[in-house]
Amino acid sequence: MPELPEVELVRLALQPLLEGARFDTVRLNRAGLRTPFPADFAGRLEGHMVRALERRGKYLLASLSSGETLVMHLGMSGSFRLNEADGDRHDHVVFEMSSGHVVVFNDPRRFGFMDLVAAGGGGMRGGLDRLGPEPLSPAFDASTLARACRGRRTSLKAALSDQRVVAGLGNIYVVEALYRARLSPRRRAATIATPGGQPRDAARRLAQAIKQVLRDAVARGERNRFRVYDREGERCLTGGCSGVIRRITQAGRSSFYCPACQR
DNA sequence: ATGTCCACCTGCTGGC
DNA sequence: TGCCAGCAGGTGGACA
């Protein structure tokens, strides 16, 4: 399911159940997800308290009283069910908390993963440390975006999908942000910056659009209607534009855009 | 280094 | 009704 807004909503739902509670029992219904669970996974959780549940990009981070951090990623199809018994064949992990709450992790495709890392999250394979800025933080703006795109010959779609450029966007919100910024997903990333890496107007529009689509999605609280995603053949919703939404494939993924107003 | 492609896995949909 | 190709919101590794 999840891009940044959905992960943030999951975090908000889990936070009151986990923070301040200990793991009483951790049940693993299989050996791993995308990667094997770390050695003695249950043993390193049980008895320890969750001090805080935070989010970084699409990752959930539970800092523990043991000093370790539980890193969780939902992949494409991961979700948590709260206070229900497990039983589905894709219920892979069960947390029974000292608060009495039960948290079940379900993930049919098993692209998600869980790991335990030293506090801070360094040392995780792949690495949280390689993530770009949080798009909703002040540290992310037209300047940081322009610098990250400077000289890149790849498309804006590919650049924004790269978690090193900005953390948390996925296929849908990349497409939505480009639509709101009136920028084509096929446009070269480098063109939003000057050769010196200074932001052009397109970079300002794009940084603002990214923040806007993410904030709106979190505020709405559910994944409902998109303005351009999955609307191939339908009319463009931008005021004054009579274009028709087109679908193209980039890097094996669908992009949707209006050829009339997105340049 | 940079950019592109593919595999990982299951479930659902639409066309025949 | 059944079957099957194609597609799905992510990531990392292999390759040019």
Coordinates of N, CA, C and O in Angstrom, one line a residue, chain A residues 96-258:
Chain A
E96 N 2.5 -9.0 21.0 CA 1.6 -8.9 22.1 C 2.2 -8.0 23.2 O 3.3 -8.3 23.7
M97 N 1.6 -6.9 23.4 CA 2.2 -5.8 24.2 C 1.7 -5.9 25.7 O 0.7 -6.4 26.0
S98 N 2.5 -5.3 26.6 CA 2.2 -5.3 28.0 C 0.9 -4.5 28.3 O 0.3 -4.6 29.3
S99 N 0.6 -3.6 27.3 CA -0.6 -2.8 27.4 C -1.9 -3.6 27.2 O -3.0 -3.2 27.3
G100 N -1.7 -4.9 26.7 CA -2.8 -5.7 26.4 C -3.2 -5.7 24.9 O -4.0 -6.5 24.4
H101 N -2.6 -4.7 24.2 CA -2.8 -4.6 22.8 C -2.1 -5.6 22.0 O -1.0 -6.0 22.3
V102 N -2.7 -6.1 20.9 CA -2.1 -7.0 20.0 C -2.0 -6.4 18.6 O -2.9 -5.8 18.1
V103 N -0.8 -6.5 18.0 CA -0.5 -5.9 16.7 C -0.1 -7.0 15.8 O 0.9 -7.7 16.0
V104 N -0.8 -7.1 14.7 CA -0.5 -8.2 13.7 C 0.0 -7.6 12.4 O -0.7 -6.7 11.8
F105 N 1.1 -8.1 12.0 CA 1.6 -7.6 10.7 C 1.3 -8.6 9.6 O 1.6 -9.8 9.6
N106 N 0.5 -8.1 8.6 CA 0.1 -8.9 7.5 C 0.7 -8.4 6.2 O 0.8 -7.2 5.9
D107 N 1.2 -9.3 5.3 CA 1.9 -8.8 4.1 C 1.9 -9.9 3.0 O 2.8 -10.8 3.0
P108 N 0.9 -10.0 2.2 CA 0.8 -11.0 1.2 C 2.0 -11.2 0.3 O 2.5 -12.3 0.0
R109 N 2.5 -10.1 -0.2 CA 3.6 -10.2 -1.2 C 5.0 -10.3 -0.5 O 5.9 -10.6 -1.2
R110 N 5.0 -10.0 0.8 CA 6.3 -10.1 1.5 C 7.4 -9.3 1.0 O 8.6 -9.7 0.9
F111 N 7.1 -8.1 0.5 CA 8.1 -7.1 0.1 C 8.5 -6.3 1.2 O 9.4 -5.4 1.2
G112 N 7.8 -6.4 2.3 CA 8.1 -5.6 3.5 C 9.3 -6.2 4.2 O 9.8 -7.2 3.8
F113 N 9.8 -5.5 5.3 CA 10.8 -6.2 6.1 C 10.9 -5.6 7.5 O 10.3 -4.5 7.7
M114 N 11.5 -6.3 8.4 CA 11.7 -5.9 9.7 C 13.1 -6.2 10.1 O 13.7 -7.3 9.7
D115 N 13.8 -5.3 10.8 CA 15.2 -5.5 11.2 C 15.4 -4.8 12.5 O 14.6 -4.0 12.9
L116 N 16.4 -5.2 13.2 CA 16.9 -4.6 14.4 C 18.2 -4.0 14.2 O 19.1 -4.7 13.8
V117 N 18.4 -2.7 14.5 CA 19.7 -2.1 14.2 C 20.1 -1.3 15.5 O 19.3 -1.0 16.3
A118 N 21.4 -0.9 15.5 CA 21.8 -0.1 16.6 C 21.1 1.3 16.5 O 20.6 1.7 15.5
A119 N 20.9 1.9 17.7 CA 20.1 3.2 17.7 C 20.6 4.1 16.6 O 21.7 4.3 16.3
G120 N 19.6 4.7 16.0 CA 19.8 5.7 15.0 C 19.6 5.1 13.6 O 19.3 5.8 12.7
G121 N 19.7 3.8 13.5 CA 19.4 3.2 12.2 C 20.6 3.0 11.3 O 20.4 2.5 10.2
G122 N 21.7 3.5 11.7 CA 22.9 3.2 10.8 C 23.1 1.7 10.8 O 22.6 1.0 11.6
G123 N 23.9 1.3 9.9 CA 24.2 -0.2 9.9 C 23.1 -1.0 9.2 O 23.3 -2.2 9.0
M124 N 22.0 -0.4 8.9 CA 21.0 -1.3 8.3 C 21.4 -1.4 6.8 O 21.8 -0.5 6.2
R125 N 21.3 -2.6 6.3 CA 21.6 -2.9 4.9 C 20.8 -2.0 4.1 O 19.6 -1.7 4.3
G126 N 21.4 -1.5 3.1 CA 20.7 -0.5 2.2 C 20.8 0.9 2.9 O 21.4 1.8 2.3
G127 N 20.3 1.0 4.1 CA 20.6 2.2 4.9 C 19.6 3.3 4.9 O 19.3 3.9 3.9
L128 N 19.1 3.5 6.1 CA 18.4 4.7 6.3 C 19.2 5.9 6.1 O 18.7 7.0 5.8
D129 N 20.5 5.8 6.3 CA 21.4 6.9 6.2 C 21.5 7.4 4.8 O 22.0 8.5 4.6
R130 N 21.0 6.6 3.8 CA 21.1 7.1 2.5 C 19.9 7.8 2.0 O 19.8 8.3 0.9
L131 N 18.9 7.9 2.9 CA 17.6 8.6 2.5 C 17.9 10.1 2.4 O 18.6 10.7 3.2
G132 N 17.2 10.7 1.4 CA 17.2 12.1 1.2 C 16.4 12.8 2.3 O 15.9 12.1 3.3
P133 N 16.2 14.1 2.2 CA 15.4 14.9 3.2 C 14.0 14.4 3.3 O 13.4 14.0 2.4
E134 N 13.4 14.7 4.5 CA 12.0 14.5 4.8 C 11.3 15.6 4.0 O 11.5 16.8 4.3
P135 N 10.4 15.3 3.1 CA 9.7 16.3 2.3 C 8.9 17.3 3.1 O 8.7 18.4 2.6
L136 N 8.4 16.9 4.2 CA 7.6 17.9 5.0 C 8.4 18.7 6.0 O 7.8 19.5 6.7
S137 N 9.7 18.5 6.0 CA 10.5 19.3 6.9 C 11.0 20.5 6.2 O 11.1 20.6 5.0
P138 N 11.3 21.6 7.0 CA 11.9 22.8 6.4 C 13.2 22.5 5.6 O 13.5 23.3 4.8
A139 N 13.9 21.5 6.0 CA 15.1 21.2 5.3 C 14.9 20.8 3.8 O 15.9 20.8 3.0
F140 N 13.7 20.5 3.5 CA 13.4 20.2 2.1 C 12.7 21.4 1.5 O 11.7 21.8 1.9
D141 N 13.4 22.0 0.5 CA 12.8 23.1 -0.2 C 13.3 23.1 -1.7 O 14.0 22.2 -2.1
A142 N 13.0 24.2 -2.4 CA 13.3 24.3 -3.8 C 14.9 24.2 -4.0 O 15.3 23.6 -4.9
S143 N 15.6 24.7 -3.0 CA 17.1 24.7 -3.2 C 17.6 23.3 -3.0 O 18.5 22.9 -3.8
T144 N 17.2 22.6 -2.0 CA 17.7 21.2 -1.8 C 17.2 20.3 -3.0 O 18.0 19.5 -3.5
L145 N 16.0 20.5 -3.5 CA 15.5 19.7 -4.6 C 16.3 20.0 -5.9 O 16.7 19.1 -6.6
A146 N 16.6 21.3 -6.1 CA 17.4 21.7 -7.3 C 18.8 21.1 -7.2 O 19.3 20.6 -8.2
R147 N 19.4 21.2 -6.1 CA 20.8 20.6 -5.9 C 20.8 19.1 -6.2 O 21.7 18.6 -6.9
A148 N 19.7 18.4 -5.7 CA 19.7 17.0 -5.9 C 19.4 16.6 -7.4 O 19.8 15.5 -7.8
C149 N 18.8 17.5 -8.1 CA 18.5 17.2 -9.5 C 19.5 17.7 -10.5 O 19.5 17.4 -11.7
R150 N 20.4 18.6 -10.0 CA 21.4 19.2 -10.9 C 22.2 18.2 -11.6 O 22.7 17.2 -11.0
G151 N 22.2 18.3 -12.9 CA 23.1 17.5 -13.8 C 22.5 16.1 -14.0 O 23.1 15.3 -14.7
R152 N 21.4 15.8 -13.5 CA 20.8 14.4 -13.7 C 20.1 14.4 -15.0 O 19.2 15.1 -15.3
R153 N 20.5 13.4 -15.8 CA 19.9 13.3 -17.1 C 18.7 12.4 -17.1 O 18.0 12.2 -18.1
T154 N 18.4 11.8 -16.0 CA 17.2 11.0 -15.9 C 15.9 11.9 -15.8 O 16.0 13.1 -15.7
S155 N 14.8 11.2 -15.9 CA 13.5 11.9 -15.9 C 13.1 12.4 -14.5 O 13.6 11.9 -13.5
L156 N 12.3 13.4 -14.5 CA 11.8 13.9 -13.2 C 11.1 12.8 -12.4 O 11.2 12.6 -11.2
K157 N 10.4 11.9 -13.2 CA 9.7 10.8 -12.5 C 10.7 9.9 -11.8 O 10.5 9.5 -10.6
A158 N 11.8 9.6 -12.5 CA 12.8 8.7 -11.9 C 13.5 9.4 -10.7 O 13.8 8.8 -9.7
A159 N 13.8 10.7 -10.9 CA 14.5 11.4 -9.9 C 13.7 11.5 -8.6 O 14.2 11.2 -7.5
L160 N 12.4 11.8 -8.7 CA 11.6 11.9 -7.5 C 11.3 10.5 -6.9 O 11.0 10.5 -5.7
S161 N 11.3 9.5 -7.7 CA 11.1 8.1 -7.1 C 12.4 7.7 -6.4 O 12.3 6.7 -5.6
D162 N 13.5 8.3 -6.6 CA 14.8 8.0 -5.9 C 14.7 8.5 -4.5 O 14.7 9.7 -4.3
Q163 N 14.8 7.5 -3.5 CA 14.6 7.9 -2.1 C 15.8 8.7 -1.6 O 15.7 9.3 -0.5
R164 N 16.9 8.8 -2.4 CA 18.0 9.6 -2.0 C 17.8 11.1 -2.3 O 18.4 12.0 -1.8
V165 N 16.9 11.3 -3.3 CA 16.6 12.7 -3.6 C 15.6 13.3 -2.6 O 15.8 14.4 -2.1
V166 N 14.6 12.6 -2.3 CA 13.6 13.0 -1.3 C 13.0 11.7 -0.8 O 12.7 10.8 -1.6
A167 N 12.8 11.6 0.5 CA 12.4 10.3 1.1 C 10.9 10.2 1.3 O 10.2 11.1 1.9
G168 N 10.3 9.2 0.7 CA 8.9 8.9 1.0 C 7.9 9.0 -0.1 O 6.8 8.5 0.0
L169 N 8.3 9.5 -1.2 CA 7.4 9.5 -2.4 C 7.5 8.2 -3.1 O 8.5 7.5 -3.1
G170 N 6.3 7.7 -3.6 CA 6.3 6.5 -4.4 C 5.6 6.8 -5.7 O 5.4 8.0 -6.1
N171 N 5.2 5.8 -6.4 CA 4.7 6.0 -7.8 C 3.5 7.0 -7.8 O 3.4 7.9 -8.6
I172 N 2.6 6.9 -6.9 CA 1.3 7.7 -7.0 C 1.6 9.2 -6.6 O 1.3 10.1 -7.4
Y173 N 2.3 9.4 -5.5 CA 2.5 10.8 -5.1 C 3.6 11.5 -6.0 O 3.5 12.8 -6.1
V174 N 4.5 10.8 -6.6 CA 5.3 11.4 -7.6 C 4.5 12.0 -8.7 O 4.6 13.1 -9.2
V175 N 3.6 11.1 -9.2 CA 2.7 11.5 -10.3 C 1.8 12.7 -10.0 O 1.6 13.6 -10.7
E176 N 1.3 12.6 -8.8 CA 0.4 13.7 -8.3 C 1.1 15.0 -8.1 O 0.6 16.1 -8.5
A177 N 2.3 14.9 -7.6 CA 3.1 16.2 -7.4 C 3.5 16.8 -8.7 O 3.4 18.0 -8.9
L178 N 3.9 16.0 -9.6 CA 4.3 16.5 -11.0 C 3.1 17.2 -11.6 O 3.2 18.2 -12.3
Y179 N 1.9 16.6 -11.4 CA 0.7 17.1 -12.0 C 0.4 18.5 -11.4 O 0.2 19.5 -12.1
R180 N 0.5 18.6 -10.1 CA 0.2 19.9 -9.5 C 1.2 20.9 -9.8 O 0.9 22.1 -9.9
A181 N 2.4 20.5 -10.1 CA 3.5 21.5 -10.4 C 3.5 21.8 -11.9 O 4.3 22.6 -12.4
R182 N 2.6 21.1 -12.7 CA 2.5 21.2 -14.1 C 3.8 20.9 -14.8 O 4.3 21.6 -15.8
L183 N 4.5 19.9 -14.4 CA 5.7 19.4 -15.0 C 5.5 18.0 -15.5 O 5.0 17.2 -14.9
S184 N 6.0 17.8 -16.7 CA 5.9 16.5 -17.3 C 6.8 15.4 -16.6 O 8.0 15.7 -16.3
P185 N 6.3 14.2 -16.4 CA 7.1 13.2 -15.8 C 8.3 12.8 -16.6 O 9.3 12.3 -16.2
R186 N 8.3 13.1 -17.9 CA 9.3 12.8 -18.9 C 10.4 13.8 -18.9 O 11.5 13.6 -19.5
R187 N 10.2 15.0 -18.4 CA 11.1 16.1 -18.4 C 12.4 15.7 -17.7 O 12.4 15.0 -16.7
R188 N 13.5 16.1 -18.2 CA 14.8 15.8 -17.6 C 14.9 16.5 -16.2 O 14.6 17.7 -16.1
A189 N 15.4 15.8 -15.2 CA 15.5 16.3 -13.9 C 16.3 17.6 -13.8 O 16.0 18.5 -13.1
A190 N 17.4 17.6 -14.6 CA 18.4 18.7 -14.5 C 17.7 20.0 -14.9 O 18.2 21.1 -14.5
T191 N 16.6 20.0 -15.6 CA 16.1 21.2 -16.1 C 15.4 22.1 -15.1 O 15.0 23.2 -15.4
I192 N 15.2 21.6 -13.9 CA 14.6 22.4 -12.8 C 15.7 23.2 -12.1 O 15.3 24.0 -11.2
A193 N 16.9 23.0 -12.4 CA 18.0 23.7 -11.8 C 18.9 24.5 -12.8 O 18.9 24.0 -14.0
T194 N 19.5 25.5 -12.4 CA 20.5 26.2 -13.2 C 21.7 25.3 -13.2 O 21.9 24.4 -12.4
P195 N 22.7 25.5 -14.2 CA 23.9 24.7 -14.2 C 24.6 24.8 -12.8 O 25.3 23.8 -12.4
G196 N 24.5 25.9 -12.1 CA 25.1 26.0 -10.8 C 24.3 25.4 -9.7 O 24.8 25.4 -8.6
G197 N 23.2 24.8 -10.0 CA 22.4 24.1 -9.0 C 21.4 25.0 -8.3 O 20.8 24.6 -7.3
Q198 N 21.2 26.2 -8.8 CA 20.2 27.1 -8.2 C 18.8 26.7 -8.7 O 18.6 26.2 -9.8
P199 N 17.8 26.9 -7.9 CA 16.4 26.5 -8.3 C 15.8 27.4 -9.3 O 15.9 28.6 -9.2
R200 N 15.3 26.8 -10.4 CA 14.4 27.6 -11.3 C 13.0 27.6 -10.7 O 12.7 26.9 -9.8
D201 N 12.1 28.3 -11.4 CA 10.7 28.4 -11.0 C 10.1 27.0 -10.9 O 9.3 26.7 -9.9
A202 N 10.5 26.1 -11.8 CA 9.9 24.7 -11.8 C 10.3 24.0 -10.5 O 9.5 23.3 -9.9
A203 N 11.5 24.3 -10.0 CA 11.9 23.6 -8.7 C 11.0 24.1 -7.5 O 10.7 23.4 -6.6
R204 N 10.7 25.4 -7.6 CA 9.9 26.0 -6.5 C 8.5 25.4 -6.5 O 7.9 25.0 -5.5
R205 N 7.9 25.3 -7.7 CA 6.6 24.8 -7.9 C 6.6 23.3 -7.4 O 5.7 22.8 -6.7
L206 N 7.6 22.6 -7.8 CA 7.7 21.2 -7.5 C 7.8 20.9 -6.0 O 7.1 20.1 -5.4
A207 N 8.7 21.6 -5.4 CA 8.9 21.4 -3.9 C 7.6 21.8 -3.2 O 7.2 21.0 -2.3
Q208 N 6.9 22.8 -3.6 CA 5.6 23.2 -3.0 C 4.6 22.1 -3.2 O 3.8 21.7 -2.3
A209 N 4.5 21.6 -4.5 CA 3.5 20.6 -4.8 C 3.7 19.3 -4.0 O 2.8 18.7 -3.6
I210 N 5.0 18.9 -3.8 CA 5.3 17.7 -3.1 C 4.8 17.9 -1.7 O 4.1 17.0 -1.1
K211 N 5.0 19.0 -1.0 CA 4.6 19.2 0.3 C 3.0 19.2 0.4 O 2.4 18.6 1.3
Q212 N 2.5 19.8 -0.6 CA 1.0 20.0 -0.6 C 0.3 18.6 -0.8 O -0.6 18.3 0.0
V213 N 0.7 17.8 -1.7 CA 0.0 16.5 -2.0 C 0.2 15.6 -0.7 O -0.7 14.9 -0.4
L214 N 1.4 15.7 -0.1 CA 1.6 14.8 1.1 C 0.8 15.3 2.3 O 0.1 14.5 2.9
R215 N 0.8 16.6 2.5 CA 0.0 17.1 3.6 C -1.5 16.9 3.4 O -2.2 16.5 4.4
D216 N -1.9 17.1 2.2 CA -3.4 16.8 1.9 C -3.7 15.4 2.2 O -4.8 15.1 2.8
A217 N -2.9 14.5 1.8 CA -3.2 13.0 1.9 C -3.2 12.6 3.4 O -4.1 11.9 3.8
V218 N -2.3 13.2 4.2 CA -2.2 12.8 5.6 C -3.5 13.4 6.3 O -4.2 12.8 7.1
A219 N -3.8 14.7 5.9 CA -5.0 15.3 6.5 C -6.3 14.6 6.1 O -7.2 14.5 7.0
R220 N -6.4 14.2 4.9 CA -7.6 13.5 4.5 C -7.8 12.2 5.2 O -8.9 11.7 5.4
G221 N -6.6 11.5 5.5 CA -6.7 10.4 6.3 C -7.1 9.1 5.6 O -7.1 8.0 6.2
E222 N -7.3 9.1 4.4 CA -7.6 7.9 3.6 C -7.2 8.1 2.2 O -7.1 9.2 1.7
R223 N -6.9 7.0 1.6 CA -6.4 7.1 0.2 C -7.6 7.0 -0.7 O -8.1 6.0 -1.1
N224 N -8.1 8.2 -1.1 CA -9.3 8.3 -1.9 C -9.0 8.6 -3.3 O -8.5 7.8 -4.1
R225 N -9.5 9.7 -3.7 CA -9.4 10.2 -5.1 C -8.1 10.8 -5.4 O -7.6 11.7 -4.6
F226 N -7.5 10.5 -6.5 CA -6.3 11.2 -7.0 C -6.7 12.1 -8.1 O -7.7 11.8 -8.8
R227 N -6.0 13.1 -8.3 CA -6.3 14.1 -9.4 C -5.9 13.6 -10.8 O -6.4 14.1 -11.8
V228 N -4.8 12.8 -10.8 CA -4.3 12.3 -12.1 C -4.1 10.8 -12.1 O -4.2 10.2 -13.2
Y229 N -3.6 10.3 -11.0 CA -3.3 8.8 -11.0 C -4.5 8.0 -11.4 O -5.6 8.2 -10.8
D230 N -4.3 7.0 -12.3 CA -5.3 6.1 -12.7 C -6.5 6.8 -13.4 O -7.6 6.2 -13.3
R231 N -6.2 7.9 -14.0 CA -7.3 8.6 -14.7 C -7.1 8.7 -16.2 O -7.6 9.6 -16.9
E232 N -6.4 7.7 -16.7 CA -6.2 7.7 -18.2 C -7.5 7.8 -19.0 O -8.5 7.2 -18.7
G233 N -7.4 8.8 -20.0 CA -8.6 9.0 -20.8 C -9.6 10.0 -20.3 O -10.5 10.4 -21.0
E234 N -9.4 10.3 -19.0 CA -10.4 11.3 -18.4 C -9.9 12.7 -18.6 O -8.7 13.0 -18.9
R235 N -10.8 13.6 -18.4 CA -10.4 15.0 -18.6 C -9.5 15.6 -17.5 O -9.6 15.2 -16.3
C236 N -8.6 16.4 -17.9 CA -7.7 17.1 -17.0 C -8.5 18.0 -16.0 O -9.4 18.7 -16.5
L237 N -8.2 18.0 -14.7 CA -8.9 18.7 -13.8 C -8.4 20.1 -13.5 O -8.9 20.9 -12.7
T238 N -7.3 20.4 -14.2 CA -6.7 21.8 -14.0 C -7.6 22.8 -14.6 O -8.0 22.7 -15.7
G239 N -7.8 23.9 -13.9 CA -8.7 24.9 -14.4 C -8.3 25.5 -15.7 O -7.1 25.8 -15.9
G240 N -9.2 25.5 -16.6 CA -8.9 26.1 -17.9 C -8.2 25.2 -18.9 O -8.0 25.5 -20.1
C241 N -7.9 24.0 -18.4 CA -7.2 23.0 -19.3 C -8.2 22.0 -19.9 O -9.1 21.5 -19.1
S242 N -8.2 21.7 -21.1 CA -9.1 20.8 -21.7 C -8.4 19.5 -22.2 O -8.9 18.8 -23.0
G243 N -7.2 19.3 -21.6 CA -6.5 18.1 -22.0 C -7.1 16.8 -21.5 O -8.0 16.8 -20.7
V244 N -6.6 15.7 -22.0 CA -7.0 14.3 -21.6 C -5.8 13.6 -21.0 O -4.7 13.6 -21.5
I245 N -6.0 13.0 -19.9 CA -4.9 12.3 -19.1 C -4.4 11.1 -19.9 O -5.2 10.3 -20.4
R246 N -3.1 11.1 -20.0 CA -2.4 10.0 -20.8 C -1.7 9.1 -19.8 O -1.2 9.6 -18.7
R247 N -1.5 7.9 -20.1 CA -0.7 6.9 -19.3 C 0.5 6.5 -20.1 O 0.4 6.1 -21.3
I248 N 1.7 6.6 -19.5 CA 2.9 6.1 -20.2 C 3.6 5.1 -19.2 O 3.2 5.1 -18.0
T249 N 4.5 4.4 -19.7 CA 5.3 3.5 -18.8 C 6.7 4.0 -18.7 O 7.4 4.3 -19.7
Q250 N 7.2 4.2 -17.4 CA 8.5 4.7 -17.2 C 9.1 3.7 -16.2 O 8.6 3.5 -15.1
A251 N 10.3 3.1 -16.6 CA 11.0 2.2 -15.7 C 10.0 1.1 -15.2 O 10.0 0.7 -14.1
G252 N 9.1 0.7 -16.1 CA 8.2 -0.4 -15.8 C 7.0 0.0 -15.0 O 6.2 -0.9 -14.6
R253 N 6.9 1.3 -14.6 CA 5.8 1.7 -13.8 C 4.9 2.7 -14.6 O 5.4 3.5 -15.4
S254 N 3.6 2.7 -14.2 CA 2.7 3.6 -14.9 C 2.9 5.1 -14.4 O 3.0 5.3 -13.2
S255 N 3.0 6.0 -15.4 CA 2.9 7.4 -15.1 C 1.6 7.9 -15.8 O 1.3 7.5 -16.9
F256 N 1.0 8.9 -15.1 CA -0.2 9.5 -15.7 C 0.1 11.0 -15.7 O 0.6 11.6 -14.7
Y257 N -0.3 11.7 -16.8 CA -0.1 13.1 -16.9 C -0.9 13.7 -18.0 O -1.5 13.0 -18.8
C258 N -1.0 15.0 -17.9 CA -1.8 15.8 -18.9 C -0.8 16.4 -19.9 O 0.0 17.3 -19.5

